[in-house]
Every structure is written in structure tokens, then in C-alpha cells.
PDB file of C-alpha atoms in Angstrom:
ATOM      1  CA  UNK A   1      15.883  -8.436   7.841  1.00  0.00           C
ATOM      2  CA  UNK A   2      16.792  -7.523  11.500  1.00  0.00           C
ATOM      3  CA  UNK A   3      13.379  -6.251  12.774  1.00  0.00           C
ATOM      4  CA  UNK A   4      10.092  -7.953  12.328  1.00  0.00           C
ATOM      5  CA  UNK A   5       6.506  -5.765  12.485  1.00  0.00           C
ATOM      6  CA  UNK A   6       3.508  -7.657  13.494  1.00  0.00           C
ATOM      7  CA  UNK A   7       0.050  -7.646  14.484  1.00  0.00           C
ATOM      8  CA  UNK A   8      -1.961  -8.555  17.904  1.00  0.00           C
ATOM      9  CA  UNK A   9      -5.259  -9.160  18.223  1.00  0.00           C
ATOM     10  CA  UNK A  10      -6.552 -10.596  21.461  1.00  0.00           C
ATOM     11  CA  UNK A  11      -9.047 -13.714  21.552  1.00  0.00           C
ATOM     12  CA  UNK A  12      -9.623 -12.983  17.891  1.00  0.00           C
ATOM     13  CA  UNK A  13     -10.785  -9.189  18.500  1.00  0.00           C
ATOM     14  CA  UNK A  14     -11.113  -6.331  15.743  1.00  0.00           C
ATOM     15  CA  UNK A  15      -8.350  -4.391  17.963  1.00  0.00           C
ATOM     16  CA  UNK A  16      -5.064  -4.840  17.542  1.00  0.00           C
ATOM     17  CA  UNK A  17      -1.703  -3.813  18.778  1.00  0.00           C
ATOM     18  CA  UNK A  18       1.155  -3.101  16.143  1.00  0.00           C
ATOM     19  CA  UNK A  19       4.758  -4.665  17.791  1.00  0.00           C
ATOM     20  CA  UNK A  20       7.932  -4.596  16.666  1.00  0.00           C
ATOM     21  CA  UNK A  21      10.774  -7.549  17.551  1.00  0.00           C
ATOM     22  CA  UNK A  22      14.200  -7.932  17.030  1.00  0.00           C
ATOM     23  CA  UNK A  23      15.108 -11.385  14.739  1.00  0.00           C
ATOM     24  CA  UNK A  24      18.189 -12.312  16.547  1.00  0.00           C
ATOM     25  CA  UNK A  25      17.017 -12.379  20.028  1.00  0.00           C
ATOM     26  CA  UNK A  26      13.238 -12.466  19.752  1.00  0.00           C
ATOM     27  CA  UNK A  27      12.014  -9.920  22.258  1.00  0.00           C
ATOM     28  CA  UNK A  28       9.887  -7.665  21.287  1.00  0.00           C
ATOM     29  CA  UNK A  29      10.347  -3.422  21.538  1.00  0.00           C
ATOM     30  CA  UNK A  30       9.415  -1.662  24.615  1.00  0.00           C
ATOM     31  CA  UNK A  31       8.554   1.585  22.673  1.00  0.00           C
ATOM     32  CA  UNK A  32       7.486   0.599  19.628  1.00  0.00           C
ATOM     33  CA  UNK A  33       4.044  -0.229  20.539  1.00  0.00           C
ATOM     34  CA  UNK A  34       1.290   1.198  18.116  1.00  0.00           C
ATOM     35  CA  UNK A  35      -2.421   1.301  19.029  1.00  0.00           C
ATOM     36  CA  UNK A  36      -5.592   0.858  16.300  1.00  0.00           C
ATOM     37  CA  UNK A  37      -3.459  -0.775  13.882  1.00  0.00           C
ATOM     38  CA  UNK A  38      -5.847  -3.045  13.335  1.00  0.00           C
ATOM     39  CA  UNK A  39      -5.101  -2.274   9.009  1.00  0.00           C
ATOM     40  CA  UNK A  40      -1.589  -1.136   9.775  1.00  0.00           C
ATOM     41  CA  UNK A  41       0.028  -3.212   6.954  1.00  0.00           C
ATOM     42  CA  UNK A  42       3.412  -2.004   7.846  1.00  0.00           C
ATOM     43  CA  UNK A  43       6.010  -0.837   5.215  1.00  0.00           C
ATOM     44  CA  UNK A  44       9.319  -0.763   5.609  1.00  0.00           C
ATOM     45  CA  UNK A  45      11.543   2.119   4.453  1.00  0.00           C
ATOM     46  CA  UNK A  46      14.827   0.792   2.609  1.00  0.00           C
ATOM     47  CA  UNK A  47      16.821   1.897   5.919  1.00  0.00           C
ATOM     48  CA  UNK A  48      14.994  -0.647   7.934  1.00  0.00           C
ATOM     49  CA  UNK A  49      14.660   2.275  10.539  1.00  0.00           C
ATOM     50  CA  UNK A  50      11.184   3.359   9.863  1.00  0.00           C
ATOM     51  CA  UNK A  51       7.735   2.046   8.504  1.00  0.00           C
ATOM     52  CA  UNK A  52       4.795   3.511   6.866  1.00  0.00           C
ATOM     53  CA  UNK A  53       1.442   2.143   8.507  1.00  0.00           C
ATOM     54  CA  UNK A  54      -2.178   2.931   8.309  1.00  0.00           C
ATOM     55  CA  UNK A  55      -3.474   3.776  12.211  1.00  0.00           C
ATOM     56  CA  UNK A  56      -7.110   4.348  13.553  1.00  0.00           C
ATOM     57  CA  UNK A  57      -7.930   6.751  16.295  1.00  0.00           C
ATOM     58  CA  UNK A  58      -8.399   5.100  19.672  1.00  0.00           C
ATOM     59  CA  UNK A  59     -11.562   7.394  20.629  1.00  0.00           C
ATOM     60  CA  UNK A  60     -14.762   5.341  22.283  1.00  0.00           C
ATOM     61  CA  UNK A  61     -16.510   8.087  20.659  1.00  0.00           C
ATOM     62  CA  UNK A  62     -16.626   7.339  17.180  1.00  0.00           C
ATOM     63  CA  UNK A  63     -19.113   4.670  16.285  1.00  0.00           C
ATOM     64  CA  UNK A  64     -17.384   1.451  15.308  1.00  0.00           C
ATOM     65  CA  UNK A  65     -18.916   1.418  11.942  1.00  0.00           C
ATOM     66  CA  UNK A  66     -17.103   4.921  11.355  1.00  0.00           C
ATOM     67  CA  UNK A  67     -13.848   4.445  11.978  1.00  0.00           C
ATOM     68  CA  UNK A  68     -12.528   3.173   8.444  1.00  0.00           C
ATOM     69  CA  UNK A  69     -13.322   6.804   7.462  1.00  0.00           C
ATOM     70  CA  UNK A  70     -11.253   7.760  10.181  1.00  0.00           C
ATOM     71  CA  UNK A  71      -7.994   5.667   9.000  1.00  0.00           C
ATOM     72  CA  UNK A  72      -5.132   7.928   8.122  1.00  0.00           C
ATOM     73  CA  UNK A  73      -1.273   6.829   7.185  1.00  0.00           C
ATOM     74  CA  UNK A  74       1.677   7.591   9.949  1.00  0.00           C
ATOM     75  CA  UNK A  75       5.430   6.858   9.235  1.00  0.00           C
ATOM     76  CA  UNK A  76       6.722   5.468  12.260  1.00  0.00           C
ATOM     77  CA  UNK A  77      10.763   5.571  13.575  1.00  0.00           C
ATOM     78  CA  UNK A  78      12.131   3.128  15.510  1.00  0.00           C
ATOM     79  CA  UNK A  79      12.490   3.958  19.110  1.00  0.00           C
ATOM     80  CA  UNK A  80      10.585   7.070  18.844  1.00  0.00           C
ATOM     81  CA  UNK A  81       6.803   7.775  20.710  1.00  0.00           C
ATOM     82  CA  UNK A  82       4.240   6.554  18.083  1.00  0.00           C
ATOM     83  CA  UNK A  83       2.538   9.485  19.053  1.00  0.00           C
ATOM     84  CA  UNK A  84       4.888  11.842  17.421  1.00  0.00           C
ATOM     85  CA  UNK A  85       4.568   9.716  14.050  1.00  0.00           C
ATOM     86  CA  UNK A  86       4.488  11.783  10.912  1.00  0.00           C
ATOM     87  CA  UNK A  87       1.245  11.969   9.469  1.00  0.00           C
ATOM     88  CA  UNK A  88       1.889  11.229   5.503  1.00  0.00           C
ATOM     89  CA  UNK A  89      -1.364  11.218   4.712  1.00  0.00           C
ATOM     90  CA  UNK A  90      -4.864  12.325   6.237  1.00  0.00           C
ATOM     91  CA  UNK A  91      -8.305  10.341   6.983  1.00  0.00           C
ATOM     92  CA  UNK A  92     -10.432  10.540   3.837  1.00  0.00           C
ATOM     93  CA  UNK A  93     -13.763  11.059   6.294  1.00  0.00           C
ATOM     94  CA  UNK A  94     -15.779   8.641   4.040  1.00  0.00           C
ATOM     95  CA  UNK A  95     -16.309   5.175   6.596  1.00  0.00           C
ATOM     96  CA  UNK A  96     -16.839   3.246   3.021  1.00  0.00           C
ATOM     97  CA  UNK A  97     -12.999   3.500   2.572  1.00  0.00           C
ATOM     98  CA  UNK A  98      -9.549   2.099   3.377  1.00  0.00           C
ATOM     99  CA  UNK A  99      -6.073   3.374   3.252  1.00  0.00           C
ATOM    100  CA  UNK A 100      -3.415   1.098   2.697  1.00  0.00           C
ATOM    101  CA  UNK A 101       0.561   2.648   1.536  1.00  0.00           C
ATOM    102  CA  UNK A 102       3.554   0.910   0.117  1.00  0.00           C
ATOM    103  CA  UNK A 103       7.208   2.366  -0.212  1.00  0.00           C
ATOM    104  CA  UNK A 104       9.260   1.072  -3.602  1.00  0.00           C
ATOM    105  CA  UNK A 105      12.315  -1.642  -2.256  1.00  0.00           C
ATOM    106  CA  UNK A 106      14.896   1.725  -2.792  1.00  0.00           C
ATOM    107  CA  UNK A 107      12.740   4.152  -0.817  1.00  0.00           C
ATOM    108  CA  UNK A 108      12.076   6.496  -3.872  1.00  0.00           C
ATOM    109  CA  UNK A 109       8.332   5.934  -4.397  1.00  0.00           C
ATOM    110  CA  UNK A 110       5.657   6.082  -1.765  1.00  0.00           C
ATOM    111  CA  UNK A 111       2.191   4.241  -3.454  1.00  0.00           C
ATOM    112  CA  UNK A 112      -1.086   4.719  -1.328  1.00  0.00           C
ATOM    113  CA  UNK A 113      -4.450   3.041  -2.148  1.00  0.00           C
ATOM    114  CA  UNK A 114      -7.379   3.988  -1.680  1.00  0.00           C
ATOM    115  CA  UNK A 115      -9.885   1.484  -1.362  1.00  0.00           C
ATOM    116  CA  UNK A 116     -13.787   1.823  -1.973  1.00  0.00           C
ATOM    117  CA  UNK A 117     -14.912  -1.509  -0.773  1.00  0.00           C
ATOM    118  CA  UNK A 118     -14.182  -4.169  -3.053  1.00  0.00           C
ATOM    119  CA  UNK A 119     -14.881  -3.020  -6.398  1.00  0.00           C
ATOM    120  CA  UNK A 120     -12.778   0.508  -6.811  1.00  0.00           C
ATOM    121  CA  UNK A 121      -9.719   1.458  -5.864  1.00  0.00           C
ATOM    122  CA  UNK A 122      -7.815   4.658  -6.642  1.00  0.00           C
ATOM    123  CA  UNK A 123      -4.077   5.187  -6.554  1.00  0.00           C
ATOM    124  CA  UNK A 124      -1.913   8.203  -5.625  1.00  0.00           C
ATOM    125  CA  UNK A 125       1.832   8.464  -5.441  1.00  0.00           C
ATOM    126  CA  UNK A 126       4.759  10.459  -3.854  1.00  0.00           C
ATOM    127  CA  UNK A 127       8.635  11.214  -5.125  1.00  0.00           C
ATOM    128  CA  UNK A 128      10.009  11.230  -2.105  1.00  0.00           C
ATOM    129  CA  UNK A 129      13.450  12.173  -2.878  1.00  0.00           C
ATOM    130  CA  UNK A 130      11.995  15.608  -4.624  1.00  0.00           C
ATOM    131  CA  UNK A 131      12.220  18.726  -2.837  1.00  0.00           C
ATOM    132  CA  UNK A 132       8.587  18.905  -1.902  1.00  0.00           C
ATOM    133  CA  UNK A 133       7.450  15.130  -2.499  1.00  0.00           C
ATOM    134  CA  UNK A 134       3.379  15.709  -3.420  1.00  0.00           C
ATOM    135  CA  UNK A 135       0.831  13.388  -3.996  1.00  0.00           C
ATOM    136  CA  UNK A 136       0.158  12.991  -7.559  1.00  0.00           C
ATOM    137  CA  UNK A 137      -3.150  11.111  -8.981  1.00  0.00           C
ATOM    138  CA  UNK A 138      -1.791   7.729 -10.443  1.00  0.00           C
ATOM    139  CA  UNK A 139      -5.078   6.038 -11.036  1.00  0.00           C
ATOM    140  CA  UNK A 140      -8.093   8.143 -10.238  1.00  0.00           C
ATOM    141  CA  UNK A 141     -11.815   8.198 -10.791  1.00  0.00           C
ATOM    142  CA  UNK A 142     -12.027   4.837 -13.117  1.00  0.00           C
ATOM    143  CA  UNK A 143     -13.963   2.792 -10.677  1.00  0.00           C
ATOM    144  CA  UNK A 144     -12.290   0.232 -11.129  1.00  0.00           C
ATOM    145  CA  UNK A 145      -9.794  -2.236  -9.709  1.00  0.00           C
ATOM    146  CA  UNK A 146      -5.645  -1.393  -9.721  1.00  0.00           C
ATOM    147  CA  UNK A 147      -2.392  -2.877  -7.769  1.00  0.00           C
ATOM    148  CA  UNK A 148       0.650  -0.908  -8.818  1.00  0.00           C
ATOM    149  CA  UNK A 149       4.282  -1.803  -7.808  1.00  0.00           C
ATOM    150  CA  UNK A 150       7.194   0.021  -8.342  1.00  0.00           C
ATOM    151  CA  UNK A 151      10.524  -1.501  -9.502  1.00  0.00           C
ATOM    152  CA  UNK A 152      13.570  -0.116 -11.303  1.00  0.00           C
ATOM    153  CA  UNK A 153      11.776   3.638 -11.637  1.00  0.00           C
ATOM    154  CA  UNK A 154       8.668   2.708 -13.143  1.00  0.00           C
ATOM    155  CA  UNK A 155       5.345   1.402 -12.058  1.00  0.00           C
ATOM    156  CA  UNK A 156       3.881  -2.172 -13.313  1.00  0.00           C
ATOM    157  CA  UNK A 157      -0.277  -1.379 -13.060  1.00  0.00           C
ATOM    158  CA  UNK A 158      -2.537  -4.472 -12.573  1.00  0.00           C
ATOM    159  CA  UNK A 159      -6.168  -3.049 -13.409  1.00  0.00           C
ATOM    160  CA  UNK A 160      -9.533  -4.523 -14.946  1.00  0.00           C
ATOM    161  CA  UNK A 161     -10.223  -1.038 -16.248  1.00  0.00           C
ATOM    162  CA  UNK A 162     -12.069  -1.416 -19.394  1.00  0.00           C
ATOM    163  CA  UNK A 163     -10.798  -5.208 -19.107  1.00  0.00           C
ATOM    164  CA  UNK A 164     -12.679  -7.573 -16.935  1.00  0.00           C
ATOM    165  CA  UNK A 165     -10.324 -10.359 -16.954  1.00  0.00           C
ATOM    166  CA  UNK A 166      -7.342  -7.457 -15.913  1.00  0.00           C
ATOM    167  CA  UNK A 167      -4.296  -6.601 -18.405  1.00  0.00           C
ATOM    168  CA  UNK A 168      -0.678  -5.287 -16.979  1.00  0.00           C
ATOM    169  CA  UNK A 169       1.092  -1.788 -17.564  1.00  0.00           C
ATOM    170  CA  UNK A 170       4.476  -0.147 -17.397  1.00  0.00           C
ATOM    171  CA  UNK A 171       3.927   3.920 -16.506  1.00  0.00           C
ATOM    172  CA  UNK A 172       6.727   6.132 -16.149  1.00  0.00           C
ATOM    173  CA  UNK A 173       6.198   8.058 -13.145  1.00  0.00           C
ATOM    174  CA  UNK A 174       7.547  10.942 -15.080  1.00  0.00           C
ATOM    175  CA  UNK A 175       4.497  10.686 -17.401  1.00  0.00           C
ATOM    176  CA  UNK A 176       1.590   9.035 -15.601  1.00  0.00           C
ATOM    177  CA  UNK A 177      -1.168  10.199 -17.226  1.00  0.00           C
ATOM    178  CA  UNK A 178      -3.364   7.270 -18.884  1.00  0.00           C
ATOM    179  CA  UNK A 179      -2.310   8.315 -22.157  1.00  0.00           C
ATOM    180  CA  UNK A 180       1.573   7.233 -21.330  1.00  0.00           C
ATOM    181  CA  UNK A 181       0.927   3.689 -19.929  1.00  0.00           C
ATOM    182  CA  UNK A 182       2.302   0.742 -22.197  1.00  0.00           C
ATOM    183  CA  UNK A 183       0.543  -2.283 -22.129  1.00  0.00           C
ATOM    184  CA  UNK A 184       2.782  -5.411 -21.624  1.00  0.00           C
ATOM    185  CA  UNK A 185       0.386  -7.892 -20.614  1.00  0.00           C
ATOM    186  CA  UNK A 186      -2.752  -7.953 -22.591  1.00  0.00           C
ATOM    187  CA  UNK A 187      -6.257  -9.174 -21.037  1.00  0.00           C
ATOM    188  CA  UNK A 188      -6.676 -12.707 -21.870  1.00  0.00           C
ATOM    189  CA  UNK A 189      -9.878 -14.503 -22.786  1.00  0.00           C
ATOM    190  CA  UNK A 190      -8.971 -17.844 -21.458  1.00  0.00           C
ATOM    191  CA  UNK A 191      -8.262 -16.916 -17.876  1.00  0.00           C
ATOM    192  CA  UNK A 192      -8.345 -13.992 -15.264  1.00  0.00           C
ATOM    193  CA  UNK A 193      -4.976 -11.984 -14.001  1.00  0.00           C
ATOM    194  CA  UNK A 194      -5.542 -12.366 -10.732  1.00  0.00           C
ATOM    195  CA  UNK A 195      -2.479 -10.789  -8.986  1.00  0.00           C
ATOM    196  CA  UNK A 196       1.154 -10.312 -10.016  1.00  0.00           C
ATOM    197  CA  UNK A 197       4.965  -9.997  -8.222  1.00  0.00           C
ATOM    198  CA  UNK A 198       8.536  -8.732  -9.249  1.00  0.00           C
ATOM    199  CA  UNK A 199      10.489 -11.671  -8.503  1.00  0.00           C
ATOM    200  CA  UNK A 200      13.871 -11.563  -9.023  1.00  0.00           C
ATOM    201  CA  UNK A 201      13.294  -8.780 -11.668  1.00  0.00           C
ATOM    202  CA  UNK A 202      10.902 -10.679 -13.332  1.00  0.00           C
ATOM    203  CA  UNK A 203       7.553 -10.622 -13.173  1.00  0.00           C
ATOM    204  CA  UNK A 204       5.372 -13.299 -11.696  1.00  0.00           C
ATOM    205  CA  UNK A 205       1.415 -13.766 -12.557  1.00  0.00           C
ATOM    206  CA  UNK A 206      -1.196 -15.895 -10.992  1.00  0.00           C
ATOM    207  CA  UNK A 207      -3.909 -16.681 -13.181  1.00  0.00           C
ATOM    208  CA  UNK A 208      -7.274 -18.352 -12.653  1.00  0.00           C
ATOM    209  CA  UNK A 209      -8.790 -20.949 -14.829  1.00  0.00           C
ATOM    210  CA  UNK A 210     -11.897 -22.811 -14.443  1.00  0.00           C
ATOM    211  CA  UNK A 211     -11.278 -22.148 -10.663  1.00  0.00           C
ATOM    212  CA  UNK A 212      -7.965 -23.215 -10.559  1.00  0.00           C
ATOM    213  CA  UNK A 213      -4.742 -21.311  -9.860  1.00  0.00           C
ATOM    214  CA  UNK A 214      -1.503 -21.142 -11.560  1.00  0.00           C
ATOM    215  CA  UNK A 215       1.742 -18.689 -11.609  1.00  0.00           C
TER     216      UNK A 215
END
């Protein structure tokens, strides 16, 4: 809770300028200043020394209507050049896409989504304290909708996969094929899951009924 990450975006523009500041004194990092951040969505590590982020090249050559496809994920270190960033994972080349990539609160599990516009979304994940962390398919090729957090070594699945009104699952990342997933929120008929939390290892739903919201 030292260090804050946040956006800029001059007189409303689609640029913006990924900062960092320190919470005690307010003032912001001299060299922590990240170009084409404009989805950064910063994540922190469980160190507080590092964030994953999703960056977009800064090249006037690439048609503005092609640089989604150009998006690619960067872990960033604080204090260090942004351009020496690790790249975690590459652009997909397809403009109809967005990358977006969430570390678990005890820096084991590293989530990435990606997003093809507003109806599909597929999920990969990483080990990261295996020898050679790899991306491995959590949630691929449904065409469908899924948010997946990780809590306590295991992953809670929100998804409207062959359940328009969305159902919750528990997957062991040890076993994450379909098959393995237990359902422990079933789809309801009377309202629609519309997002969920781990709260104080509990977990939190919003649902939507007759266009009203309640958790």
C-alpha cells in the first residue's frame, strides 16, 4: 500500500501515460513513466516492487484502428527503464483483441485474458514459482464469456458457457481441464451472475434482477 499506479490521459485523449507515486509524500516517480498504456491495468506483484501491465507500441505508423492487435503484456520494476520491461507475453496480431493480466494476491499465479470484443474471452495461466512457468490453456475456444480469480491455490471461474445467466467454478490448477471444474454456484433462473469478488475469503456476487443490482 506504499506505491500507487495510475493513468493519464490529457484533455480526455485515447493516449495515456502510466505513473507511479509514492502514498506518503505524493510525488510522483521520475523513472517510472510508461508510454501507450492506455489498457495498462496495472498488477501488482505481492512484493509491491513490480507490476504486470498491458503496453501499446508508440509507432505513428500503425493505423490507430490496429493497434489493439498490437497490445502485448510487460512486467515492469520499480526504478528500472520501462524500456527494458520483461515481455511476459506477446501481441496476438489480431486488432479485434485485448490483453489484460492479473497476478494471484501471493504472487503464485499469473491469469491473462484474452478478450475478443465483448462476447468471448479466453483464459491462459502461468505457475510462476515452477522451474519454467508456461502458459497453460485455462479456458480456451468456448466463445464464451469467463473471469477467473485465484485464491488459496485454486481458481473460482465466472462463465456463461453453456449458461446464459453465468454459473461459478472451483478448478484446481493442477487439473484444469473442463472435465475437473466443480460447480459451486449453479446458473439461476431468476437473475443473472453478473460479476463476483473474494472478500475476506468469502465470496461476494452481484446479481441482476429486473434491472436492478444486488451483492
Amino acid at each position: 500500500g506504499r506505491t500507487v499506479a495510475y493513468l493519464v490521459s490529457v484533455n480526455n485523449a485515447d493516449h495515456a501515460t502510466l505513473r507511479v507515486m509514492d502514498v506518503a509524500t505524493g510525488k510522483p516517480y521520475e523513472k517510472d513513466v510508461i508510454e501507450g498504456a492506455r489498457y495498462a491495468q496495472p498488477s501488482w506483484d505481492e512484493t509491491g516492487k513490480g507490476f504486470y501491465y498491458t503496453r501499446i507500441p508508440m509507432d505513428p505508423s500503425i493505423p490507430a484502428m490496429d493497434l489493439p492487435g498490437h497490445a502485448a503484456v510487460y512486467y515492469h520494476r520499480l526504478g528500472t527503464d520501462p524500456k527494458e520491461d520483461r515481455l511476459v507475453r506477446d501481441k496476438t496480431g489480431d486488432p479485434r483483441t485485448f490483453l489484460h493480466a492479473e497476478i494471484s494476491r501471493d504472487g503464485r499465479y499469473l491469469l491473462l485474458f484474452v478478450q475478443f470484443g465483448w462476447t468471448n474471452v479466453d483464459v491462459y495461466f502461468q505457475d510462476l514459482r515452477a522451474a519454467k512457468p508456461q502458459w497453460t490453456p485455462l479456458a480456451v475456444g468456448a466463445g464464451a464469456m469467463f473471469s477467473a480469480v485465484a485464491h488459496r491455490g485454486f481458481f473460482y471461474v465466472l462463465t456463461n458457457h453453456e449458461a446464459p445467466n453465468y454459473r461459478l467454478f472451483k478448478v484446481d490448477p493442477q487439473k484444469p481441464d473442463r472435465r475437473h471444474w466443480k460447480e459451486i454456484v449453479s446458473q439461476r433462473s431468476d437473475a443473472v451472475i453478473e460479476d463476483f469478488s473474494v472478500v475476506g475469503n468469502h465470496l461476494a456476487l452481484t446479481l441482476l434482477t429486473n434491472a436492478s443490482s444486488r451483492v
